[in-house]
Every structure is written in structure tokens, then in C-alpha cells.
Amino acid sequence: VRTRFFDDFLISLVSKFRQVVILGAGMDTRAFRISWYSKTHVYEIDRKEVIAYKNEILKSTSPKSDRHCIASDIKESWCDLLVARGYRTDLPSVWLLEGLLMYLSEAEVHDLLSSISNLTVAGSYLGADLVNIKALEGDTEMKKHWRSGFDEPEKLLSAHGWKASVVQPGDE
């Protein structure tokens, strides 16, 4: 469901933007699956070993975009690498943080959102999913991995210059 939600989000914007940044890209294959407009640049950022593994699996498949793989831990300095690969800070862009923020500490989430905000201009979009604070309670398997939750994503994103609309599970 989450993949479809974010596919629809990106597809709704595909005609308006030529820069898409997927942070913590993992095994995401949207650069190969979505019919991007000509000259759309999809930047995938993840750790070196993840990028290498994914590239090996996909070596005989051609992307439907200008795909740029950036091997970097998002907790480290990745912004200069993104710009060096052709990302233009003067053009609007779309950012995707799918299945990522809950694995970062609250401070790391704020650092990441600040970095993104410093690289974007008005008219850009950001898609992300979050868990609430209650999801961090109890003795669940996921809680062992999740490091942050936010009950009011609108306030979190607003603090970094974004106007947010929130869709809760079960909403249209």
C-alpha cells in the first residue's frame, strides 16, 4: 500500500519536475518502473554496499530516467555529492523519504530536513512517511529498530519551511 501511495504521489508530479531525489533508496526501482518524462533525473542516495548490490541485480535493466546513484550514508555529508552529480538547487524538485525517517533519531530527522530545505526552492515537493510516538511504545519487533516518532508531522515539516498535508491510514 505504501509503495502504491508514493508511486501515485510521484506519477501525479512527473510532468512538472525533472529532478527527483530518493533518500535511503534501498531497492527502490522507480527509476526503472515509472514512465518519466524525457530528461528527468532520478537521484538515488544510499550506502555504498546497498547501491552496489542493487546495481548488480539491475545491471541488465535500463532505467526510464537519467538515473544517478550516489553512494553515501545520509547521516554523513551527501549534499555536495548530489550537486556534483548534476542536481540543480535553482530548480524545483521532488523528494521521497519512504520508510526512512522512523529509523533516524529525532535530531537526525531535523538535520536531514534542514539539509533538504537548504537544497530546494519554492514549488518543490516532499513525500515522507512517519510513525507516531505511540508506535515506539511497548515491546514490539519494529520498536527495536525505530528511533523516532512524530504525532504532528505538519509541525515538524513546517519547522523546516514545508507546508504539509497529512494522509492517515484509512484516509482516501
CSV table of N, CA and C in Angstrom, one decimal, residues 101 113 128-132 149-160 162-168:
chain,number,residue,atom,x,y,z
A,101,LEU,N,12.4,7.9,7.8
A,101,LEU,CA,12.6,8.8,9.0
A,101,LEU,C,12.4,8.1,10.3
A,113,LEU,N,16.1,17.1,7.3
A,113,LEU,CA,15.1,18.0,6.7
A,113,LEU,C,15.7,19.4,6.5
A,128,ALA,N,6.9,11.8,2.4
A,128,ALA,CA,7.6,11.0,3.5
A,128,ALA,C,6.5,10.3,4.3
A,129,ASP,N,6.9,9.2,5.0
A,129,ASP,CA,6.0,8.6,5.9
A,129,ASP,C,6.7,8.6,7.3
A,130,LEU,N,5.9,8.7,8.3
A,130,LEU,CA,6.3,8.7,9.7
A,130,LEU,C,5.5,7.8,10.5
A,131,VAL,N,6.0,7.5,11.7
A,131,VAL,CA,5.2,6.8,12.7
A,131,VAL,C,5.0,7.8,13.8
A,132,ASN,N,3.9,7.5,14.6
A,132,ASN,CA,3.6,8.4,15.7
A,132,ASN,C,4.4,7.9,16.9
A,149,GLY,N,9.5,9.1,16.4
A,149,GLY,CA,8.1,9.2,16.0
A,149,GLY,C,7.6,10.6,16.2
A,150,PHE,N,6.6,11.0,15.4
A,150,PHE,CA,6.1,12.4,15.4
A,150,PHE,C,4.6,12.3,15.4
A,151,ASP,N,3.9,12.9,16.3
A,151,ASP,CA,2.5,13.0,16.4
A,151,ASP,C,1.9,14.1,15.5
A,152,GLU,N,2.7,15.1,15.2
A,152,GLU,CA,2.2,16.2,14.4
A,152,GLU,C,3.2,16.5,13.3
A,153,PRO,N,3.1,15.7,12.2
A,153,PRO,CA,4.1,15.9,11.1
A,153,PRO,C,4.0,17.3,10.4
A,154,GLU,N,2.8,17.9,10.5
A,154,GLU,CA,2.6,19.2,9.9
A,154,GLU,C,3.6,20.2,10.6
A,155,LYS,N,3.7,20.1,12.0
A,155,LYS,CA,4.6,21.0,12.7
A,155,LYS,C,6.0,20.7,12.4
A,156,LEU,N,6.4,19.4,12.3
A,156,LEU,CA,7.7,19.0,12.0
A,156,LEU,C,8.2,19.6,10.7
A,157,LEU,N,7.4,19.4,9.7
A,157,LEU,CA,7.7,19.9,8.3
A,157,LEU,C,7.7,21.4,8.2
A,158,SER,N,6.7,22.0,8.9
A,158,SER,CA,6.6,23.5,8.9
A,158,SER,C,7.9,24.1,9.5
A,159,ALA,N,8.4,23.5,10.5
A,159,ALA,CA,9.7,24.0,11.1
A,159,ALA,C,10.8,24.0,10.1
A,160,HIS,N,10.7,23.3,9.0
A,160,HIS,CA,11.7,23.3,8.0
A,160,HIS,C,11.3,24.0,6.7
A,162,TRP,N,8.3,23.7,5.1
A,162,TRP,CA,7.4,22.9,4.2
A,162,TRP,C,5.9,23.1,4.7
A,163,LYS,N,5.0,23.2,3.7
A,163,LYS,CA,3.6,23.2,4.0
A,163,LYS,C,3.1,21.8,3.8
A,164,ALA,N,2.6,21.2,4.9
A,164,ALA,CA,2.3,19.8,4.8
A,164,ALA,C,0.8,19.5,4.8
A,165,SER,N,0.5,18.5,4.0
A,165,SER,CA,-0.9,17.9,4.2
A,165,SER,C,-0.6,16.4,4.5
A,166,VAL,N,-1.4,15.9,5.4
A,166,VAL,CA,-1.2,14.6,6.0
A,166,VAL,C,-2.3,13.7,5.6
A,167,VAL,N,-1.9,12.5,5.3
A,167,VAL,CA,-2.9,11.4,5.0
A,167,VAL,C,-2.7,10.3,6.0
A,168,GLN,N,-3.7,10.0,6.8
A,168,GLN,CA,-3.6,9.0,7.8
A,168,GLN,C,-4.0,7.6,7.2
